[in-house]
Amino acid sequence: MRVEVILSPDEVGHHDLCGKTCVVMDVFRFSTTVLTALEAGMERFFPVNDVAEAQRMKNENPKYLLAGERNAVKIPGFDFGNSPLEHYGKSYTGGELVCSTTNGTKAVQAAQGAAQVVLASLRSAQAVAAYLERSGRDVVFLPAGLEGKFSLEDTWCAGLIASLLAVREWDDGAKAARLLYEHTPVDALVDSAHGRRLQALGLWDDLRFCLECSVSPGVVIWEPQTGWGALVRER
Ligand code: MLT
């Protein structure tokens, strides 16, 4: 298995995703939130780039639930913001989320040239690694980053998952991510650029929740063909 890590979203055009599994991470908080919402019983999710598209989808199908944020704050008129704790412990009987966030949903869309797209978080790291081993495809990790720039926590997550894989070949980004993971304590991630934004909003419980590693068996798959994503449980 060859593993690549794209160190900033703006580099995605320099990587060939064809035939590979692309793993998108937005640890703070989109990929953590989607995992948690699906585990709470939401049926599926549809990431969109902008608020207007989300609202258009809702107008066409009022049953859709809108979830998302700008600058980590819930978008006015949406049903949910982007905190995993809005969903943790809930028990939904289905539901279809249309999501729009500042970085995470854009990163998912950027992965659509891949053979398969997986959304990963620290909470699902072990389950995602097992899923990637089973799929056997080469892997490109795509940290969502922050406004196009490098993200400490997303890249650390890529390094953690990569360290769990039987890798034959590492690109430089993957080597850097693995070294970051091996030499940085997980608690240090709260002081990333986005971690500090969430701290400033008092979202410490969100941060602590997002930083729990390999506590979930869930693997989130997104299908570029349909635009919908859902949960598969790693055997
Ligand atoms: C994002 O997608 O940019 C983040 O998940 C924003 C947030 O903290 O909700």
mmCIF file of C-alpha atoms and ligand atoms in Angstrom:
data_model
loop_
_atom_site.group_PDB
_atom_site.id
_atom_site.type_symbol
_atom_site.label_atom_id
_atom_site.label_comp_id
_atom_site.label_asym_id
_atom_site.label_seq_id
_atom_site.Cartn_x
_atom_site.Cartn_y
_atom_site.Cartn_z
ATOM 1 C CA MET A 1 0.000 0.000 0.000
ATOM 2 C CA ARG A 2 1.261 3.458 -0.941
ATOM 3 C CA VAL A 3 0.232 6.288 1.370
ATOM 4 C CA GLU A 4 0.217 10.016 0.590
ATOM 5 C CA VAL A 5 -0.773 12.924 2.815
ATOM 6 C CA ILE A 6 -1.811 16.217 1.244
ATOM 7 C CA LEU A 7 -0.432 18.794 3.668
ATOM 8 C CA SER A 8 -2.748 21.599 2.604
ATOM 9 C CA PRO A 9 -6.054 21.492 0.716
ATOM 10 C CA ASP A 10 -4.673 23.818 -1.950
ATOM 11 C CA GLU A 11 -2.241 21.041 -2.966
ATOM 12 C CA VAL A 12 -4.954 18.537 -3.850
ATOM 13 C CA GLY A 13 -4.528 19.204 -7.577
ATOM 14 C CA HIS A 14 -0.979 17.856 -7.395
ATOM 15 C CA HIS A 15 -2.166 14.391 -6.303
ATOM 16 C CA ASP A 16 -3.764 11.730 -8.502
ATOM 17 C CA LEU A 17 -6.768 10.313 -6.612
ATOM 18 C CA CYS A 18 -7.859 7.983 -9.419
ATOM 19 C CA GLY A 19 -8.232 4.391 -8.256
ATOM 20 C CA LYS A 20 -7.305 5.296 -4.673
ATOM 21 C CA THR A 21 -9.150 5.700 -1.390
ATOM 22 C CA CYS A 22 -9.175 9.306 -0.250
ATOM 23 C CA VAL A 23 -9.516 9.822 3.506
ATOM 24 C CA VAL A 24 -10.827 13.251 4.534
ATOM 25 C CA MET A 25 -10.252 14.421 8.099
ATOM 26 C CA ASP A 26 -11.776 17.474 9.757
ATOM 27 C CA VAL A 27 -11.140 16.587 13.375
ATOM 28 C CA PHE A 28 -12.395 19.942 14.731
ATOM 29 C CA ARG A 29 -15.226 19.207 14.005
ATOM 30 C CA PHE A 30 -17.044 18.218 10.768
ATOM 31 C CA SER A 31 -15.895 14.609 10.356
ATOM 32 C CA THR A 32 -16.282 14.020 14.110
ATOM 33 C CA THR A 33 -19.764 15.543 14.029
ATOM 34 C CA VAL A 34 -20.969 13.553 11.014
ATOM 35 C CA LEU A 35 -19.739 10.304 12.592
ATOM 36 C CA THR A 36 -21.543 11.136 15.836
ATOM 37 C CA ALA A 37 -24.783 12.138 14.104
ATOM 38 C CA LEU A 38 -24.819 8.921 12.065
ATOM 39 C CA GLU A 39 -24.066 6.836 15.143
ATOM 40 C CA ALA A 40 -27.005 8.560 16.859
ATOM 41 C CA GLY A 41 -29.281 7.293 14.110
ATOM 42 C CA MET A 42 -29.216 9.857 11.312
ATOM 43 C CA GLU A 43 -29.559 7.891 8.075
ATOM 44 C CA ARG A 44 -27.268 9.812 5.771
ATOM 45 C CA PHE A 45 -25.621 13.174 5.046
ATOM 46 C CA PHE A 46 -25.107 15.369 1.965
ATOM 47 C CA PRO A 47 -22.198 17.873 2.094
ATOM 48 C CA VAL A 48 -22.675 21.079 0.106
ATOM 49 C CA ASN A 49 -20.323 23.991 -0.406
ATOM 50 C CA ASP A 50 -22.578 26.925 0.296
ATOM 51 C CA VAL A 51 -25.533 27.915 2.439
ATOM 52 C CA ALA A 52 -27.734 28.802 -0.545
ATOM 53 C CA GLU A 53 -27.422 25.261 -1.924
ATOM 54 C CA ALA A 54 -28.372 23.806 1.449
ATOM 55 C CA GLN A 55 -31.420 26.051 1.653
ATOM 56 C CA ARG A 56 -32.404 25.191 -1.938
ATOM 57 C CA MET A 57 -32.298 21.478 -1.080
ATOM 58 C CA LYS A 58 -34.429 22.106 2.002
ATOM 59 C CA ASN A 59 -36.959 24.079 -0.050
ATOM 60 C CA GLU A 60 -37.209 21.139 -2.444
ATOM 61 C CA ASN A 61 -37.472 18.613 0.384
ATOM 62 C CA PRO A 62 -38.604 20.114 3.711
ATOM 63 C CA LYS A 63 -37.799 16.849 5.514
ATOM 64 C CA TYR A 64 -34.066 17.487 5.077
ATOM 65 C CA LEU A 65 -32.314 18.763 8.199
ATOM 66 C CA LEU A 66 -29.720 21.513 7.732
ATOM 67 C CA ALA A 67 -26.482 21.380 9.727
ATOM 68 C CA GLY A 68 -23.486 23.621 9.585
ATOM 69 C CA GLU A 69 -21.472 26.555 10.707
ATOM 70 C CA ARG A 70 -19.524 29.587 9.594
ATOM 71 C CA ASN A 71 -16.630 30.527 11.847
ATOM 72 C CA ALA A 72 -17.688 27.591 14.057
ATOM 73 C CA VAL A 73 -21.046 29.271 14.836
ATOM 74 C CA LYS A 74 -24.378 27.697 13.824
ATOM 75 C CA ILE A 75 -25.776 29.163 10.605
ATOM 76 C CA PRO A 76 -29.002 31.098 11.338
ATOM 77 C CA GLY A 77 -32.050 29.129 10.243
ATOM 78 C CA PHE A 78 -30.244 25.779 10.283
ATOM 79 C CA ASP A 79 -31.544 22.879 12.367
ATOM 80 C CA PHE A 80 -28.103 22.097 13.807
ATOM 81 C CA GLY A 81 -24.718 23.744 14.133
ATOM 82 C CA ASN A 82 -21.555 21.654 13.770
ATOM 83 C CA SER A 83 -20.950 20.351 17.277
ATOM 84 C CA PRO A 84 -20.748 16.589 17.795
ATOM 85 C CA LEU A 85 -22.296 17.133 21.210
ATOM 86 C CA GLU A 86 -25.568 18.184 19.561
ATOM 87 C CA HIS A 87 -25.878 14.530 18.528
ATOM 88 C CA TYR A 88 -23.941 12.479 21.084
ATOM 89 C CA GLY A 89 -26.296 10.347 23.187
ATOM 90 C CA LYS A 90 -29.283 11.143 20.966
ATOM 91 C CA SER A 91 -31.365 8.399 19.346
ATOM 92 C CA TYR A 92 -32.720 9.531 16.006
ATOM 93 C CA THR A 93 -35.102 7.379 13.969
ATOM 94 C CA GLY A 94 -33.494 8.245 10.647
ATOM 95 C CA GLY A 95 -33.075 11.688 9.181
ATOM 96 C CA GLU A 96 -31.158 13.181 6.261
ATOM 97 C CA LEU A 97 -28.623 15.903 7.005
ATOM 98 C CA VAL A 98 -27.578 18.501 4.447
ATOM 99 C CA CYS A 99 -24.315 19.942 5.741
ATOM 100 C CA SER A 100 -22.312 23.059 4.971
ATOM 101 C CA THR A 101 -19.173 23.981 6.905
ATOM 102 C CA THR A 102 -16.233 26.298 6.392
ATOM 103 C CA ASN A 103 -13.630 23.652 5.556
ATOM 104 C CA GLY A 104 -14.908 20.099 6.000
ATOM 105 C CA THR A 105 -17.591 19.936 3.334
ATOM 106 C CA LYS A 106 -15.276 21.595 0.811
ATOM 107 C CA ALA A 107 -12.611 18.979 1.480
ATOM 108 C CA VAL A 108 -15.117 16.170 0.920
ATOM 109 C CA GLN A 109 -16.124 17.671 -2.428
ATOM 110 C CA ALA A 110 -12.423 18.007 -3.373
ATOM 111 C CA ALA A 111 -12.042 14.230 -2.923
ATOM 112 C CA GLN A 112 -14.633 13.283 -5.530
ATOM 113 C CA GLY A 113 -12.076 12.046 -8.088
ATOM 114 C CA ALA A 114 -11.136 9.142 -5.796
ATOM 115 C CA ALA A 115 -12.377 5.567 -6.202
ATOM 116 C CA GLN A 116 -13.724 5.780 -2.659
ATOM 117 C CA VAL A 117 -14.018 8.561 -0.072
ATOM 118 C CA VAL A 118 -13.831 7.885 3.657
ATOM 119 C CA LEU A 119 -14.377 10.518 6.364
ATOM 120 C CA ALA A 120 -12.115 9.910 9.351
ATOM 121 C CA SER A 121 -11.772 11.418 12.802
ATOM 122 C CA LEU A 122 -9.641 10.576 15.824
ATOM 123 C CA ARG A 123 -12.660 8.809 17.323
ATOM 124 C CA SER A 124 -12.779 6.391 14.379
ATOM 125 C CA ALA A 125 -9.030 6.095 13.678
ATOM 126 C CA GLN A 126 -8.639 2.391 14.427
ATOM 127 C CA ALA A 127 -11.840 1.436 12.596
ATOM 128 C CA VAL A 128 -10.836 3.474 9.546
ATOM 129 C CA ALA A 129 -7.367 1.879 9.514
ATOM 130 C CA ALA A 130 -8.929 -1.617 9.569
ATOM 131 C CA TYR A 131 -11.283 -0.578 6.763
ATOM 132 C CA LEU A 132 -8.394 0.755 4.642
ATOM 133 C CA GLU A 133 -6.399 -2.455 5.166
ATOM 134 C CA ARG A 134 -9.387 -4.470 3.996
ATOM 135 C CA SER A 135 -9.946 -2.275 0.946
ATOM 136 C CA GLY A 136 -6.291 -2.735 -0.066
ATOM 137 C CA ARG A 137 -6.242 0.381 -2.250
ATOM 138 C CA ASP A 138 -3.517 2.979 -2.134
ATOM 139 C CA VAL A 139 -4.506 5.788 0.209
ATOM 140 C CA VAL A 140 -4.409 9.574 -0.058
ATOM 141 C CA PHE A 141 -5.151 11.434 3.164
ATOM 142 C CA LEU A 142 -6.749 14.842 2.675
ATOM 143 C CA PRO A 143 -6.768 16.943 5.861
ATOM 144 C CA ALA A 144 -9.529 19.554 5.529
ATOM 145 C CA GLY A 145 -7.174 22.222 6.836
ATOM 146 C CA LEU A 146 -8.215 25.727 7.779
ATOM 147 C CA GLU A 147 -9.152 28.102 4.975
ATOM 148 C CA GLY A 148 -6.834 26.298 2.574
ATOM 149 C CA LYS A 149 -3.925 26.121 5.004
ATOM 150 C CA PHE A 150 -2.220 23.307 6.949
ATOM 151 C CA SER A 151 -4.107 21.903 9.932
ATOM 152 C CA LEU A 152 -2.153 20.483 12.871
ATOM 153 C CA GLU A 153 -4.964 18.254 14.147
ATOM 154 C CA ASP A 154 -6.065 16.945 10.761
ATOM 155 C CA THR A 155 -2.495 16.091 9.749
ATOM 156 C CA TRP A 156 -1.842 14.480 13.144
ATOM 157 C CA CYS A 157 -4.936 12.323 12.560
ATOM 158 C CA ALA A 158 -3.574 11.277 9.157
ATOM 159 C CA GLY A 159 -0.278 10.329 10.823
ATOM 160 C CA LEU A 160 -2.073 8.271 13.475
ATOM 161 C CA ILE A 161 -4.116 6.305 10.940
ATOM 162 C CA ALA A 162 -1.127 5.859 8.590
ATOM 163 C CA SER A 163 0.932 4.493 11.500
ATOM 164 C CA LEU A 164 -1.661 1.718 11.866
ATOM 165 C CA LEU A 165 -1.367 0.591 8.226
ATOM 166 C CA ALA A 166 0.985 -1.917 6.538
ATOM 167 C CA VAL A 167 2.536 0.742 4.308
ATOM 168 C CA ARG A 168 4.957 -0.203 1.529
ATOM 169 C CA GLU A 169 5.645 3.332 0.333
ATOM 170 C CA TRP A 170 5.313 6.740 2.056
ATOM 171 C CA ASP A 171 5.369 10.074 0.261
ATOM 172 C CA ASP A 172 7.045 13.001 2.038
ATOM 173 C CA GLY A 173 3.706 14.311 3.313
ATOM 174 C CA ALA A 174 2.945 10.919 4.854
ATOM 175 C CA LYS A 175 6.406 10.765 6.446
ATOM 176 C CA ALA A 176 5.872 14.251 7.897
ATOM 177 C CA ALA A 177 2.410 13.348 9.215
ATOM 178 C CA ARG A 178 3.728 10.183 10.846
ATOM 179 C CA LEU A 179 6.589 12.083 12.504
ATOM 180 C CA LEU A 180 4.124 14.737 13.707
ATOM 181 C CA TYR A 181 1.943 12.010 15.242
ATOM 182 C CA GLU A 182 4.913 10.209 16.836
ATOM 183 C CA HIS A 183 6.386 13.339 18.428
ATOM 184 C CA THR A 184 3.339 15.407 19.415
ATOM 185 C CA PRO A 185 1.040 14.557 22.340
ATOM 186 C CA VAL A 186 -2.643 14.520 21.384
ATOM 187 C CA ASP A 187 -3.472 17.156 24.006
ATOM 188 C CA ALA A 188 -1.229 19.647 22.194
ATOM 189 C CA LEU A 189 -3.730 19.714 19.332
ATOM 190 C CA VAL A 190 -6.065 22.025 21.282
ATOM 191 C CA ASP A 191 -3.561 24.815 20.584
ATOM 192 C CA SER A 192 -3.812 24.526 16.808
ATOM 193 C CA ALA A 193 -5.173 27.578 14.978
ATOM 194 C CA HIS A 194 -8.667 26.122 14.874
ATOM 195 C CA GLY A 195 -8.368 24.662 18.355
ATOM 196 C CA ARG A 196 -7.676 28.139 19.685
ATOM 197 C CA ARG A 197 -10.755 29.491 17.856
ATOM 198 C CA LEU A 198 -12.890 26.832 19.543
ATOM 199 C CA GLN A 199 -11.271 27.591 22.898
ATOM 200 C CA ALA A 200 -12.138 31.266 22.430
ATOM 201 C CA LEU A 201 -15.772 30.222 21.952
ATOM 202 C CA GLY A 202 -15.625 28.163 25.152
ATOM 203 C CA LEU A 203 -16.060 24.894 23.265
ATOM 204 C CA TRP A 204 -13.747 22.867 25.499
ATOM 205 C CA ASP A 205 -16.181 19.954 25.716
ATOM 206 C CA ASP A 206 -16.191 19.767 21.906
ATOM 207 C CA LEU A 207 -12.391 19.734 21.843
ATOM 208 C CA ARG A 208 -12.153 16.985 24.452
ATOM 209 C CA PHE A 209 -14.733 14.905 22.594
ATOM 210 C CA CYS A 210 -12.978 15.344 19.226
ATOM 211 C CA LEU A 211 -9.628 14.317 20.732
ATOM 212 C CA GLU A 212 -10.747 10.919 22.039
ATOM 213 C CA CYS A 213 -8.942 8.325 19.898
ATOM 214 C CA SER A 214 -10.326 5.076 18.470
ATOM 215 C CA VAL A 215 -13.463 4.983 20.600
ATOM 216 C CA SER A 216 -15.881 4.384 17.717
ATOM 217 C CA PRO A 217 -16.353 1.349 15.431
ATOM 218 C CA GLY A 218 -17.997 3.530 12.796
ATOM 219 C CA VAL A 219 -16.588 4.224 9.330
ATOM 220 C CA VAL A 220 -18.175 7.022 7.303
ATOM 221 C CA ILE A 221 -18.253 6.559 3.525
ATOM 222 C CA TRP A 222 -19.208 9.291 1.037
ATOM 223 C CA GLU A 223 -20.305 8.416 -2.499
ATOM 224 C CA PRO A 224 -19.326 11.063 -5.064
ATOM 225 C CA GLN A 225 -21.765 9.568 -7.567
ATOM 226 C CA THR A 226 -24.815 10.334 -5.404
ATOM 227 C CA GLY A 227 -23.404 13.016 -3.105
ATOM 228 C CA TRP A 228 -24.727 11.121 -0.087
ATOM 229 C CA GLY A 229 -22.705 9.551 2.701
ATOM 230 C CA ALA A 230 -23.542 7.045 5.407
ATOM 231 C CA LEU A 231 -22.069 4.875 8.152
ATOM 232 C CA VAL A 232 -20.671 1.395 7.674
ATOM 233 C CA ARG A 233 -19.653 -0.564 10.742
ATOM 234 C CA GLU A 234 -16.161 -2.105 10.584
ATOM 235 C CA ARG A 235 -16.438 -5.862 11.198
HETATM 236 C C1 MLT B 1 -14.981 23.175 9.456
HETATM 237 O O1 MLT B 1 -15.554 22.429 8.685
HETATM 238 O O2 MLT B 1 -14.354 24.176 9.122
HETATM 239 C C2 MLT B 1 -15.026 22.954 10.923
HETATM 240 O O3 MLT B 1 -15.655 21.749 11.180
HETATM 241 C C3 MLT B 1 -15.667 24.159 11.512
HETATM 242 C C4 MLT B 1 -16.182 23.909 12.896
HETATM 243 O O4 MLT B 1 -15.407 23.977 13.830
HETATM 244 O O5 MLT B 1 -17.354 23.628 13.043
#
